[in-house]
mmCIF file with all atom_site columns, C-alpha atoms in Angstrom:
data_model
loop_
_atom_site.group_PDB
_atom_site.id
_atom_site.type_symbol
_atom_site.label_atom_id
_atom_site.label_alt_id
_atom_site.label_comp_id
_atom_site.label_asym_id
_atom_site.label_entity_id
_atom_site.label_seq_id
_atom_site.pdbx_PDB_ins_code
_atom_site.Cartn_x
_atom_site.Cartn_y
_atom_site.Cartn_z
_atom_site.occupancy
_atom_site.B_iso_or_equiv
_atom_site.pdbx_formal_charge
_atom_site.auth_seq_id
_atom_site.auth_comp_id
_atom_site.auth_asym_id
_atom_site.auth_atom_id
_atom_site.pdbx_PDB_model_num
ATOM 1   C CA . UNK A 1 1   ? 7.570   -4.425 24.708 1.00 66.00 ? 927  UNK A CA 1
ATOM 2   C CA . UNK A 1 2   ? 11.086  -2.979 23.941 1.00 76.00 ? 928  UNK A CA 1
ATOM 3   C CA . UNK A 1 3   ? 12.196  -6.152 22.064 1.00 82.00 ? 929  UNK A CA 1
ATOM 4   C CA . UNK A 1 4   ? 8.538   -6.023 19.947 1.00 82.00 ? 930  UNK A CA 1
ATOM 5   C CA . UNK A 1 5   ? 9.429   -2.162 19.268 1.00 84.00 ? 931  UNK A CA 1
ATOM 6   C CA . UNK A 1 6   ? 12.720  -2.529 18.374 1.00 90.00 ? 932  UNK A CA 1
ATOM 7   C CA . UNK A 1 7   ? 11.995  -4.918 15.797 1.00 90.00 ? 933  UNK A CA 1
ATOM 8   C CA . UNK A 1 8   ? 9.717   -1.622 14.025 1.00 89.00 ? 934  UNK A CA 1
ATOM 9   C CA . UNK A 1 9   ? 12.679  0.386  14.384 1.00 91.00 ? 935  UNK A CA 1
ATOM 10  C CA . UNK A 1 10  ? 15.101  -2.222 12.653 1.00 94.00 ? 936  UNK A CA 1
ATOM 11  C CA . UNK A 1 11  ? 12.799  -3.122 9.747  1.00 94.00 ? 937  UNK A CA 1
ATOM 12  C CA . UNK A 1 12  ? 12.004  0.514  9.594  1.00 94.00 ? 938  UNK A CA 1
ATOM 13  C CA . UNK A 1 13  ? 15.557  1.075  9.156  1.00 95.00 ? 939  UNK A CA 1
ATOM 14  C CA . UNK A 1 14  ? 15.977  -1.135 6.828  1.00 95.00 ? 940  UNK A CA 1
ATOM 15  C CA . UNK A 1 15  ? 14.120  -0.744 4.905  1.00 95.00 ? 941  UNK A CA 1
ATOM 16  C CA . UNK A 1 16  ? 14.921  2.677  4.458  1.00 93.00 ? 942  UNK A CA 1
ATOM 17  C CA . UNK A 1 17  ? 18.364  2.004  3.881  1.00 93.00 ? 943  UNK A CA 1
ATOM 18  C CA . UNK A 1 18  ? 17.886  -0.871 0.873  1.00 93.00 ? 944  UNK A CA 1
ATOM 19  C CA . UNK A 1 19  ? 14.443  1.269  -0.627 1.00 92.00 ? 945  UNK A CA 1
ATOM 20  C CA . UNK A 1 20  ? 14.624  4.763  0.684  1.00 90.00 ? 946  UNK A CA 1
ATOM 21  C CA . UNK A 1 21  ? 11.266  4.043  1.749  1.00 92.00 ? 947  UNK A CA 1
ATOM 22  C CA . UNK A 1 22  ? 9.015   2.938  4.905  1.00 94.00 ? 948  UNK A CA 1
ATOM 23  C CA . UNK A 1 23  ? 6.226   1.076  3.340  1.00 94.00 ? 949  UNK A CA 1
ATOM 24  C CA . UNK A 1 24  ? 2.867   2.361  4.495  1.00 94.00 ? 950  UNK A CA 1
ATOM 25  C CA . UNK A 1 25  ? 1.288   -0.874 5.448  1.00 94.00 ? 951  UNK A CA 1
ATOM 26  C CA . UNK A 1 26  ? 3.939   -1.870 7.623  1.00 90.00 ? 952  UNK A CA 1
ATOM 27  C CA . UNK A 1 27  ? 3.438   1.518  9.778  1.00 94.00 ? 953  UNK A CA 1
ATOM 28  C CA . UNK A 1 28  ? 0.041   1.341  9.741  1.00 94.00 ? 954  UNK A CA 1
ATOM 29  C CA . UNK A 1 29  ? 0.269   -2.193 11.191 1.00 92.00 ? 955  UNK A CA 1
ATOM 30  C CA . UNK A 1 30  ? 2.436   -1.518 14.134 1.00 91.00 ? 956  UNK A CA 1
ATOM 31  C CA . UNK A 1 31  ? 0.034   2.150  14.414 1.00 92.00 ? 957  UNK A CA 1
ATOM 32  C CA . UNK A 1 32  ? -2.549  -0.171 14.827 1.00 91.00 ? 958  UNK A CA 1
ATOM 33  C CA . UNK A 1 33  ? -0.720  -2.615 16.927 1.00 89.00 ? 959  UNK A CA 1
ATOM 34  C CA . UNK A 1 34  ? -0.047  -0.093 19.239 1.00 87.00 ? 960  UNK A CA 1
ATOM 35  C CA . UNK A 1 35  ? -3.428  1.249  19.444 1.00 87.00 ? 961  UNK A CA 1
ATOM 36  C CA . UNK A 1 36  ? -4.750  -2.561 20.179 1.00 85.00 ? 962  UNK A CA 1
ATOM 37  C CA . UNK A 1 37  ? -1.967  -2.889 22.887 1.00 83.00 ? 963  UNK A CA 1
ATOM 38  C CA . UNK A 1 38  ? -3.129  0.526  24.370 1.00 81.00 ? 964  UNK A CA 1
ATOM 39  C CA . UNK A 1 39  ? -6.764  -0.063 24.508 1.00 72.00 ? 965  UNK A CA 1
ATOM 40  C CA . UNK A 1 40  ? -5.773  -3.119 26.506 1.00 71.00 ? 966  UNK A CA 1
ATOM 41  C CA . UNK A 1 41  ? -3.722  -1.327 28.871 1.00 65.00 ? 967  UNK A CA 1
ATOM 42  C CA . UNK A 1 42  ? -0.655  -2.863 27.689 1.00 63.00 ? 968  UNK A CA 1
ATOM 43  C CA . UNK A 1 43  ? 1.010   0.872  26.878 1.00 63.00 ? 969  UNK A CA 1
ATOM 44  C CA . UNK A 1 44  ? 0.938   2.940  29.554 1.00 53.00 ? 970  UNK A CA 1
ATOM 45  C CA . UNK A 1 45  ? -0.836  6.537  29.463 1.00 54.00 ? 971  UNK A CA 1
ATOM 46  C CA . UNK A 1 46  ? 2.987   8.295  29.670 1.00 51.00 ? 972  UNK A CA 1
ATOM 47  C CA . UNK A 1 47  ? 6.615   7.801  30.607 1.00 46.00 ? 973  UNK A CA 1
ATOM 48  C CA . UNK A 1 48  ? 8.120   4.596  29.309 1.00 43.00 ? 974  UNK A CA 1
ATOM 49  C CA . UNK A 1 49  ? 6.839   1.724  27.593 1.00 43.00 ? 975  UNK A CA 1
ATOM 50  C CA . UNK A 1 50  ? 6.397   -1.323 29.987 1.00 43.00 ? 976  UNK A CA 1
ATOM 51  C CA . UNK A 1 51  ? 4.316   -4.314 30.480 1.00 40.00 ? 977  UNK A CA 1
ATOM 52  C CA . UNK A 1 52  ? 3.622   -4.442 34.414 1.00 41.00 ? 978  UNK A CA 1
ATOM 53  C CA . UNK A 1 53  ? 3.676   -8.104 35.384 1.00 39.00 ? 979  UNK A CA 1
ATOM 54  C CA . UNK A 1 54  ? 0.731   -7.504 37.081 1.00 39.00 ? 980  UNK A CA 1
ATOM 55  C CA . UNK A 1 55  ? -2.037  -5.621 34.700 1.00 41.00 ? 981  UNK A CA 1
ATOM 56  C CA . UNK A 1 56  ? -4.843  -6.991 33.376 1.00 41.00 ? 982  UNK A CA 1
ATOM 57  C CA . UNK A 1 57  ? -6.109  -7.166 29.714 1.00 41.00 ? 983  UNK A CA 1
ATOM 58  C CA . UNK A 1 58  ? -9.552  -5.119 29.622 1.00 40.00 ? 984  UNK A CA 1
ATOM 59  C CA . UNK A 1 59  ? -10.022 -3.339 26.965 1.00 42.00 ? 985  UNK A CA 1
ATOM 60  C CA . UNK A 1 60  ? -13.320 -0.779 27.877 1.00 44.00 ? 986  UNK A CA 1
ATOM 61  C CA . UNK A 1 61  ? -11.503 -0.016 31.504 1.00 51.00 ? 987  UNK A CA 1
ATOM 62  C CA . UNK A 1 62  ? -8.672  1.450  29.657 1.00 62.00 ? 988  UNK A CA 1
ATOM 63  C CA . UNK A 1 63  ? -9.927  3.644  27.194 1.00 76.00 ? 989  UNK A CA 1
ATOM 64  C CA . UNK A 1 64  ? -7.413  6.727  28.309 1.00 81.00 ? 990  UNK A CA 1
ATOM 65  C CA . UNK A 1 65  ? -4.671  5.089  27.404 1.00 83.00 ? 991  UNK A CA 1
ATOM 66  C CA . UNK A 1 66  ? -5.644  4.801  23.516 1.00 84.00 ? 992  UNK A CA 1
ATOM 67  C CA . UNK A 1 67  ? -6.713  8.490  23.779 1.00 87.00 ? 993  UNK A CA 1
ATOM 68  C CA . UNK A 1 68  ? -3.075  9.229  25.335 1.00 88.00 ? 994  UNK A CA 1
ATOM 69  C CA . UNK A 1 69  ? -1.828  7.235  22.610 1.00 89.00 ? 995  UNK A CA 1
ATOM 70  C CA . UNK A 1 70  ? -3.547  8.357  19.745 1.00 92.00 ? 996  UNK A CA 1
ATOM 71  C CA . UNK A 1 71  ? -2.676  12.098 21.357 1.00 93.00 ? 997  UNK A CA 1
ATOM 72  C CA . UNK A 1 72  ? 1.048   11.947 21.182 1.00 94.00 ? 998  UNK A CA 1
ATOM 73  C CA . UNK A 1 73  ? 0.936   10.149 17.493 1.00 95.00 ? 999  UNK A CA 1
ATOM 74  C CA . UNK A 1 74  ? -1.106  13.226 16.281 1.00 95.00 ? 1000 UNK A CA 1
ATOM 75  C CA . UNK A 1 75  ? 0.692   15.773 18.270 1.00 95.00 ? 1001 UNK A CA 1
ATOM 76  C CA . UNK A 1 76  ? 4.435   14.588 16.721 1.00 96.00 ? 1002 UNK A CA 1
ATOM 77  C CA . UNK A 1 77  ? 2.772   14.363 13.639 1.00 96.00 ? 1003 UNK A CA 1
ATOM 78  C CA . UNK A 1 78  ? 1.327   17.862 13.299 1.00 96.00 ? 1004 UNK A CA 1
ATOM 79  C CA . UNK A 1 79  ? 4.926   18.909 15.176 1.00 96.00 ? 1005 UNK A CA 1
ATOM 80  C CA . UNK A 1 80  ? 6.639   17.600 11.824 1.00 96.00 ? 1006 UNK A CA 1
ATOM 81  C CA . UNK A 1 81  ? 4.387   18.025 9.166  1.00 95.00 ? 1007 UNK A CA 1
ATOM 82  C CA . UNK A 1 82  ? 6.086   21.264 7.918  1.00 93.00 ? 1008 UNK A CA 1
ATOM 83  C CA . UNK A 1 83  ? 9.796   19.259 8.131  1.00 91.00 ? 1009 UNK A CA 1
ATOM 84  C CA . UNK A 1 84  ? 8.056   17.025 5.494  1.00 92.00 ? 1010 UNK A CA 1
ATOM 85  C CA . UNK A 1 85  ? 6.495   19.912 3.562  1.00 90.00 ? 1011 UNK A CA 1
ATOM 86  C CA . UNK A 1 86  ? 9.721   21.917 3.137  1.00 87.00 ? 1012 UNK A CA 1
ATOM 87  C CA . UNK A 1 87  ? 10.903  18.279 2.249  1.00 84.00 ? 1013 UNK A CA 1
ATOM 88  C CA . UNK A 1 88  ? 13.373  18.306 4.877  1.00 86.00 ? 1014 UNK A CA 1
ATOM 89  C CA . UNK A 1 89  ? 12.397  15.084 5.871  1.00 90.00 ? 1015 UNK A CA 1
ATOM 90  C CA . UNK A 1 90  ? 10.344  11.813 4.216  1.00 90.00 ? 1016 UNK A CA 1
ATOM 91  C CA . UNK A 1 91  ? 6.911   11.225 5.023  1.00 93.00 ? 1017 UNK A CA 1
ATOM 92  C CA . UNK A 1 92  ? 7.724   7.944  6.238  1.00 94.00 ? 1018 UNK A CA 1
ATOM 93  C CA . UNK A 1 93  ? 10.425  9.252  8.783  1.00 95.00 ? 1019 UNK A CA 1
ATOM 94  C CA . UNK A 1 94  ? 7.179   11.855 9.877  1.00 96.00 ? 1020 UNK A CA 1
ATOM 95  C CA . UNK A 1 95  ? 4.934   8.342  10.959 1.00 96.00 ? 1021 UNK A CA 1
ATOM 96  C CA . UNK A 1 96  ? 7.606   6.388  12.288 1.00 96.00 ? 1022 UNK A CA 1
ATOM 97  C CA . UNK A 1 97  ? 8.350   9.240  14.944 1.00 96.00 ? 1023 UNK A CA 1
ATOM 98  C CA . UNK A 1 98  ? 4.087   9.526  14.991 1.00 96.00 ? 1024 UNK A CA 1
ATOM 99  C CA . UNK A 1 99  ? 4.515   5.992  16.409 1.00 95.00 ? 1025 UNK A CA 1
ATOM 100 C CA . UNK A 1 100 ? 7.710   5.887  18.311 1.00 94.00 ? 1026 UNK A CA 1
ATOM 101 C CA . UNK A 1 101 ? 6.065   8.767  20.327 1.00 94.00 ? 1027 UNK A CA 1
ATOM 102 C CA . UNK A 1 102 ? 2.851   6.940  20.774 1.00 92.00 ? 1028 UNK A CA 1
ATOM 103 C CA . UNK A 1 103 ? 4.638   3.497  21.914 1.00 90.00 ? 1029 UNK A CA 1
ATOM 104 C CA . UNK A 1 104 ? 7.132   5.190  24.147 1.00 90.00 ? 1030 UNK A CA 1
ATOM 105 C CA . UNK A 1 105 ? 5.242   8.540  25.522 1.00 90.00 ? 1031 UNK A CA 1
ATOM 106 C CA . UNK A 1 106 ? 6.796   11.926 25.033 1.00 92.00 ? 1032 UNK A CA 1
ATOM 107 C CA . UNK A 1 107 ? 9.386   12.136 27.756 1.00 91.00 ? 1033 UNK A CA 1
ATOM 108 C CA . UNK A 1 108 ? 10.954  9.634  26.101 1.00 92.00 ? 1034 UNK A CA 1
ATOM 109 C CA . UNK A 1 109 ? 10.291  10.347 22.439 1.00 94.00 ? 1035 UNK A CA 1
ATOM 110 C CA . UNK A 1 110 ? 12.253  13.403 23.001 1.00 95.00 ? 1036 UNK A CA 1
ATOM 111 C CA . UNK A 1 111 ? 15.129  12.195 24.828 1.00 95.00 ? 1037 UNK A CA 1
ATOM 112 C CA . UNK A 1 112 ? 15.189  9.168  21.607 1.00 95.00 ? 1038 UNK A CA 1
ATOM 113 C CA . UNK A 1 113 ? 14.828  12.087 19.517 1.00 96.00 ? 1039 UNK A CA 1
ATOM 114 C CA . UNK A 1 114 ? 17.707  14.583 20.383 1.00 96.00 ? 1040 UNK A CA 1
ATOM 115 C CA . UNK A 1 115 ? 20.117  11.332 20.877 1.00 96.00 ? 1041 UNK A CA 1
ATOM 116 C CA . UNK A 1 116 ? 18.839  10.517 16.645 1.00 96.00 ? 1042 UNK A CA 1
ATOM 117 C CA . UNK A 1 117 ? 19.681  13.695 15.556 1.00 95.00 ? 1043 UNK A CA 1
ATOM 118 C CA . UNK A 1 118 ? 23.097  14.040 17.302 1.00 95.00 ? 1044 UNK A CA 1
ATOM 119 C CA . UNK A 1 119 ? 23.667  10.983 15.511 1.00 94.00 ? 1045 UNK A CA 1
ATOM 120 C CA . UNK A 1 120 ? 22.174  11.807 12.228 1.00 93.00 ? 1046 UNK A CA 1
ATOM 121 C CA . UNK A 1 121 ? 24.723  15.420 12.354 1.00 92.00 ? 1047 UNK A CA 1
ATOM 122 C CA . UNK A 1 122 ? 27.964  13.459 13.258 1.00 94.00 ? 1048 UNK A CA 1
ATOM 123 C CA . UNK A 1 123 ? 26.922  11.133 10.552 1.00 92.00 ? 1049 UNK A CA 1
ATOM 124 C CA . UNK A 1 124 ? 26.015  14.028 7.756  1.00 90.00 ? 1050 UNK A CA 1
ATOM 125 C CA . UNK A 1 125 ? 29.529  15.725 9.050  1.00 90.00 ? 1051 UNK A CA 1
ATOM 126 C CA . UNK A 1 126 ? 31.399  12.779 8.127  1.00 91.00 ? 1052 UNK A CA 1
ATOM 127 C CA . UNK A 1 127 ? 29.631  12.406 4.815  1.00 89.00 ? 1053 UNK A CA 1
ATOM 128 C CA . UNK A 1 128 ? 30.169  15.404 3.540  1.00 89.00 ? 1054 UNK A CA 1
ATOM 129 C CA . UNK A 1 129 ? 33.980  15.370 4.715  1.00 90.00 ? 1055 UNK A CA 1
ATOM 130 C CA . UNK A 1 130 ? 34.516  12.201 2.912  1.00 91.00 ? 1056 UNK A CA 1
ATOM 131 C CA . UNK A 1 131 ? 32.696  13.198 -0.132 1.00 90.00 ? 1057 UNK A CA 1
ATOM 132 C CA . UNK A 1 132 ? 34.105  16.284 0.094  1.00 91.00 ? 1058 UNK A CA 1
ATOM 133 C CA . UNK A 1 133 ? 30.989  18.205 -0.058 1.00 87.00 ? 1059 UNK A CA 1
ATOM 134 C CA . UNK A 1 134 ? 31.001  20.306 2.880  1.00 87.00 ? 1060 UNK A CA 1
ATOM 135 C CA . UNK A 1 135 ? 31.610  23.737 1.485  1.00 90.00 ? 1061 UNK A CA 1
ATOM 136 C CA . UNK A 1 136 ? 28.901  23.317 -1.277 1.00 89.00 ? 1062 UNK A CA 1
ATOM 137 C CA . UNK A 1 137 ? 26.004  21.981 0.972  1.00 85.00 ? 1063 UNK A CA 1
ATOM 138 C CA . UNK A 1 138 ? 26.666  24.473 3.939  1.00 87.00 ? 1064 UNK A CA 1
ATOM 139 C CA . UNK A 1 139 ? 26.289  27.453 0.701  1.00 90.00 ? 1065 UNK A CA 1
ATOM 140 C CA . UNK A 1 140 ? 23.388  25.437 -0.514 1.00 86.00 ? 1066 UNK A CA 1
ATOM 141 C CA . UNK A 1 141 ? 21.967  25.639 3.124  1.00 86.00 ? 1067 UNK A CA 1
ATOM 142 C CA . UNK A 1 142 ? 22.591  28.805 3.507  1.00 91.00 ? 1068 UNK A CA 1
ATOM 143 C CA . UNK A 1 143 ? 21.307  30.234 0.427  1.00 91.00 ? 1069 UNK A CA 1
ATOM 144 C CA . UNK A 1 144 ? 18.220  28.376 0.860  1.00 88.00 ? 1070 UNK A CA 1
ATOM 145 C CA . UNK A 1 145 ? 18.243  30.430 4.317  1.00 88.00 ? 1071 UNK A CA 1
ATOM 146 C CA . UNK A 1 146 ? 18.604  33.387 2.627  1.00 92.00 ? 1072 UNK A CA 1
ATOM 147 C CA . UNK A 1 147 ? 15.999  33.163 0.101  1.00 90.00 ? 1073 UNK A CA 1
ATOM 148 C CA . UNK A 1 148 ? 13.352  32.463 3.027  1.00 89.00 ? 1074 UNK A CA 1
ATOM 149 C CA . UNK A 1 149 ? 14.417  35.318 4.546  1.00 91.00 ? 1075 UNK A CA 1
ATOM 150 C CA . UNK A 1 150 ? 14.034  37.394 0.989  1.00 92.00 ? 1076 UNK A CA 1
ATOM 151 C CA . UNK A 1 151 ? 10.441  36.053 0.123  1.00 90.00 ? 1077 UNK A CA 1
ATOM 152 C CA . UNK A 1 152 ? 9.295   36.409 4.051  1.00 90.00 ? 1078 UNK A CA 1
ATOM 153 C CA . UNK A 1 153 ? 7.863   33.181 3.952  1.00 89.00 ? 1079 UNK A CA 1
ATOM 154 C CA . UNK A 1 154 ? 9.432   29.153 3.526  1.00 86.00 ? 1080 UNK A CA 1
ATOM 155 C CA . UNK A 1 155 ? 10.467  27.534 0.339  1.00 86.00 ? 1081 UNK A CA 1
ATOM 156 C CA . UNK A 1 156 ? 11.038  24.272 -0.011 1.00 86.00 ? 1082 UNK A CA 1
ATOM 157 C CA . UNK A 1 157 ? 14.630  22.946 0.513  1.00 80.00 ? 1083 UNK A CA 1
ATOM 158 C CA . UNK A 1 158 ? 15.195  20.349 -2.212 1.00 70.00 ? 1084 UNK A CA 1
ATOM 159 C CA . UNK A 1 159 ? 12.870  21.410 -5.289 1.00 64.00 ? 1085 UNK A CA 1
ATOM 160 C CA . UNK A 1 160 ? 13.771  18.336 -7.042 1.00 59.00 ? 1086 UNK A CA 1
ATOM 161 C CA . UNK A 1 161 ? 13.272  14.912 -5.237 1.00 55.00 ? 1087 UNK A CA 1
ATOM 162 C CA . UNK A 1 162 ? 17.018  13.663 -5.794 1.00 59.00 ? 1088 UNK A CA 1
ATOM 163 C CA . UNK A 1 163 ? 17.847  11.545 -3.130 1.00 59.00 ? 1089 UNK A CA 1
ATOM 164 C CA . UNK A 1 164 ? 21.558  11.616 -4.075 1.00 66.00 ? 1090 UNK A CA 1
ATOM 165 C CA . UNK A 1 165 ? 23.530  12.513 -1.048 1.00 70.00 ? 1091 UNK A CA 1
ATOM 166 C CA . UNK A 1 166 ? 20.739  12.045 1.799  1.00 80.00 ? 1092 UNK A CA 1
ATOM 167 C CA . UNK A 1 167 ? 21.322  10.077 4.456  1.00 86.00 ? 1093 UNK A CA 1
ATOM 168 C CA . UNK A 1 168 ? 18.034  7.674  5.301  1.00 92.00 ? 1094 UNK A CA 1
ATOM 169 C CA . UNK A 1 169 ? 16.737  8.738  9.150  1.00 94.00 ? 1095 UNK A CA 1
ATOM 170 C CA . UNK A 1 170 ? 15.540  5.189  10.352 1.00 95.00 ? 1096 UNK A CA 1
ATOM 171 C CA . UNK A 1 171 ? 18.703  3.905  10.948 1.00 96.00 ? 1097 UNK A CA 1
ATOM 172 C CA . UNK A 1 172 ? 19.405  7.324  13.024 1.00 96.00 ? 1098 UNK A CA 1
ATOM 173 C CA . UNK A 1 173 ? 16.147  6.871  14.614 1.00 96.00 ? 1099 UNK A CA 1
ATOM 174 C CA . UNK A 1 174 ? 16.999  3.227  15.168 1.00 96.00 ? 1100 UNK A CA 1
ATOM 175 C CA . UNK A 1 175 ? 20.406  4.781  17.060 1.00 95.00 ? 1101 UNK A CA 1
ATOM 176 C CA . UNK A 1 176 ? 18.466  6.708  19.181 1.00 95.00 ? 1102 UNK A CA 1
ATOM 177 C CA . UNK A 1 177 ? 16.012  4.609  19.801 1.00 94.00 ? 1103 UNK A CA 1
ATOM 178 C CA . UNK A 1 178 ? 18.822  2.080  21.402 1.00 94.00 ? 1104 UNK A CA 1
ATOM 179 C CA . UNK A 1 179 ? 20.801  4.842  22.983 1.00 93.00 ? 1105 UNK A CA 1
ATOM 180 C CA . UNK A 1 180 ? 17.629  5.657  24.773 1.00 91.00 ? 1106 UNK A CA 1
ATOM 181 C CA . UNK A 1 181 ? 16.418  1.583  25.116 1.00 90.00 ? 1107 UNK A CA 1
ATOM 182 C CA . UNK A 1 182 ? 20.198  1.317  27.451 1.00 89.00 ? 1108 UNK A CA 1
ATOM 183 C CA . UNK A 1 183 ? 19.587  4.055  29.375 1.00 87.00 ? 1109 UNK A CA 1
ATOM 184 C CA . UNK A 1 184 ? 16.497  2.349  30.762 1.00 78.00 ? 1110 UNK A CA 1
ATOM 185 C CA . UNK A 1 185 ? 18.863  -0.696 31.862 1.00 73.00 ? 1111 UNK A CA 1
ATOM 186 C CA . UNK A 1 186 ? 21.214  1.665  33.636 1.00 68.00 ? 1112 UNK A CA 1
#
């Protein structure tokens, strides 16, 4: 099951990278995919995703499962919905952490989760030393920061949709994702 996720991750990844965009369909799939694989007892109810050599493929016996599943896709979901509002984040990035936390349960999802964004602020770090950007982003931050704090409620971050500068998340999900896929061969 690792090898069949990480292949959502990398084409998730990349085609975030060469489009700036996760194509609906293809989410929806593996969403689907996983719900099928759940339902059959395939995905366990928590903790780490696993086929048991041993479990059987019955579908009505394992109905808890697909609710577990479908649980932890809506909870991460409703968990980053404002992220994608205040366009912090794509709604594409928002689904593909919907399903990485319904494939690989929550324990996990989190641990995958803080490794990505470790990775995704080293890599933003070094971006905006190279491009020399630093000082004018961290002012841009923190004048967005302020203005929350002036109006008493959230604003959105980027008003515009220029995607100049951003750095896609897949591939910093896909980091995570294998930092947390070695761990489990440790």
């Amino acid at each position: 099951m690792e090898y069949l996720f990480f292949v959502v991750c990398l084409t998730a990844a990349v085609t975030d990278i060469l489009w700036r965009r996760i194509p609906n369909i293809w989410l929806g799939s593996w969403f689907l995919t996983g719900l099928l694989l759940a339902g059959w007892g395939m995905l366990p109810i928590s903790g780490v995703v696993s086929l048991a050599a041993d479990s059987t493929v019955c579908f009505p016996e394992d109905w808890q499962s697909a609710v577990s599943y479908l649980g932890r896709a809506a909870a991460v979901s409703l968990i980053l919905i404002p992220a994608w509002r205040l366009r912090m984040t794509g709604a594409g990035d928002v689904k593909l952490c919907s399903i990485m936390a319904a494939f690989m349960g929550l324990g996990a999802f989190i641990r995958c989760i803080c490794y990505s964004l470790f990775f995704g602020s080293i890599l933003s770090v070094f971006y905006m030393i190279r491009t020399q950007s630093f000082r004018r982003r961290m002012g841009g931050f923190l004048a967005w920061f302020g203005q929350c704090i002036s109006c008493n409620r959230w604003v959105p971050y980027r008003k515009e949709q220029n995607m100049e500068g951003t750095i896609p998340f897949a591939p910093v999900l896909l980091a995570g994702y294998l930092l947390w896929w070695q761990q489990l061969s440790w």
